[in-house]
């Protein structure tokens, strides 16, 4: 019985460690890669974000939005 409890605890620790790793990887990738465009919900190009860190739209939608603004 004690062995089963030990085994169960080992499994629990292993599982927790794995879950932590997945969660860390997930939070890292979502903070670095996934800024999405307000309009089309596509990921904003990393090169564009490097040049324009405050960008909320992809280049296409930004141009479209500025064209709309100019027309208005
Ligand atoms: Zn877009």
mmCIF file of C-alpha atoms and ligand atoms in Angstrom:
data_model
loop_
_atom_site.group_PDB
_atom_site.id
_atom_site.type_symbol
_atom_site.label_atom_id
_atom_site.label_comp_id
_atom_site.label_asym_id
_atom_site.label_seq_id
_atom_site.Cartn_x
_atom_site.Cartn_y
_atom_site.Cartn_z
ATOM 1 C CA UNK A 1 0.000 0.000 0.000
ATOM 2 C CA UNK A 2 2.798 2.364 0.927
ATOM 3 C CA UNK A 3 4.481 1.560 -2.361
ATOM 4 C CA UNK A 4 1.342 2.486 -4.241
ATOM 5 C CA UNK A 5 1.180 5.825 -2.460
ATOM 6 C CA UNK A 6 4.845 6.481 -3.246
ATOM 7 C CA UNK A 7 4.260 5.589 -6.848
ATOM 8 C CA UNK A 8 1.199 7.793 -7.045
ATOM 9 C CA UNK A 9 3.160 10.687 -5.546
ATOM 10 C CA UNK A 10 5.975 10.203 -8.024
ATOM 11 C CA UNK A 11 3.489 10.258 -10.857
ATOM 12 C CA UNK A 12 1.882 13.360 -9.467
ATOM 13 C CA UNK A 13 5.222 15.174 -9.277
ATOM 14 C CA UNK A 14 6.131 14.065 -12.768
ATOM 15 C CA UNK A 15 2.798 15.237 -14.087
ATOM 16 C CA UNK A 16 3.076 18.588 -12.312
ATOM 17 C CA UNK A 17 6.575 19.098 -13.721
ATOM 18 C CA UNK A 18 5.321 18.364 -17.236
ATOM 19 C CA UNK A 19 2.315 20.624 -16.845
ATOM 20 C CA UNK A 20 4.579 23.435 -15.602
ATOM 21 C CA UNK A 21 6.885 23.029 -18.576
ATOM 22 C CA UNK A 22 3.993 23.166 -21.022
ATOM 23 C CA UNK A 23 2.556 26.218 -19.285
ATOM 24 C CA UNK A 24 5.925 28.019 -19.354
ATOM 25 C CA UNK A 25 6.450 27.234 -23.010
ATOM 26 C CA UNK A 26 2.937 28.408 -23.779
ATOM 27 C CA UNK A 27 3.282 31.739 -21.961
ATOM 28 C CA UNK A 28 6.664 32.386 -23.601
ATOM 29 C CA UNK A 29 5.383 31.751 -27.104
ATOM 30 C CA UNK A 30 2.190 33.744 -26.659
ATOM 31 C CA UNK A 31 4.090 36.785 -25.370
ATOM 32 C CA UNK A 32 6.683 36.776 -28.149
ATOM 33 C CA UNK A 33 4.780 35.734 -31.249
ATOM 34 C CA UNK A 34 1.064 36.174 -31.001
ATOM 35 C CA UNK A 35 0.150 39.830 -31.389
ATOM 36 C CA UNK A 36 -2.888 39.728 -33.589
ATOM 37 C CA UNK A 37 -4.342 42.246 -35.952
ATOM 38 C CA UNK A 38 -7.424 44.097 -34.655
ATOM 39 C CA UNK A 39 -9.203 43.801 -37.979
ATOM 40 C CA UNK A 40 -8.397 40.420 -39.538
ATOM 41 C CA UNK A 41 -7.067 38.555 -36.451
ATOM 42 C CA UNK A 42 -3.973 37.371 -38.312
ATOM 43 C CA UNK A 43 -0.672 37.436 -36.394
ATOM 44 C CA UNK A 44 1.112 40.742 -36.961
ATOM 45 C CA UNK A 45 4.402 40.356 -38.833
ATOM 46 C CA UNK A 46 7.375 40.258 -36.433
ATOM 47 C CA UNK A 47 9.402 42.610 -38.609
ATOM 48 C CA UNK A 48 6.567 45.113 -38.561
ATOM 49 C CA UNK A 49 6.309 44.843 -34.772
ATOM 50 C CA UNK A 50 10.063 45.436 -34.468
ATOM 51 C CA UNK A 51 9.694 48.679 -36.448
ATOM 52 C CA UNK A 52 6.306 49.693 -35.025
ATOM 53 C CA UNK A 53 5.963 48.064 -31.563
ATOM 54 C CA UNK A 54 2.665 49.830 -30.912
ATOM 55 C CA UNK A 55 1.087 48.435 -34.104
ATOM 56 C CA UNK A 56 -2.393 47.008 -33.540
ATOM 57 C CA UNK A 57 -3.018 45.980 -37.151
ATOM 58 C CA UNK A 58 -1.150 44.030 -39.808
ATOM 59 C CA UNK A 59 0.305 46.087 -42.618
ATOM 60 C CA UNK A 60 -2.582 45.395 -45.012
ATOM 61 C CA UNK A 61 -5.254 46.407 -42.518
ATOM 62 C CA UNK A 62 -3.227 49.421 -41.366
ATOM 63 C CA UNK A 63 -2.997 50.704 -44.943
ATOM 64 C CA UNK A 64 -6.686 50.005 -45.398
ATOM 65 C CA UNK A 65 -7.540 51.858 -42.180
ATOM 66 C CA UNK A 66 -5.414 54.843 -43.161
ATOM 67 C CA UNK A 67 -6.999 54.922 -46.615
ATOM 68 C CA UNK A 68 -10.425 54.894 -44.965
ATOM 69 C CA UNK A 69 -9.383 57.732 -42.652
ATOM 70 C CA UNK A 70 -8.120 59.784 -45.592
ATOM 71 C CA UNK A 71 -11.342 59.259 -47.496
ATOM 72 C CA UNK A 72 -13.514 60.223 -44.536
HETATM 73 ZN ZN1 LIG B 1 -5.062 42.606 -40.570
#
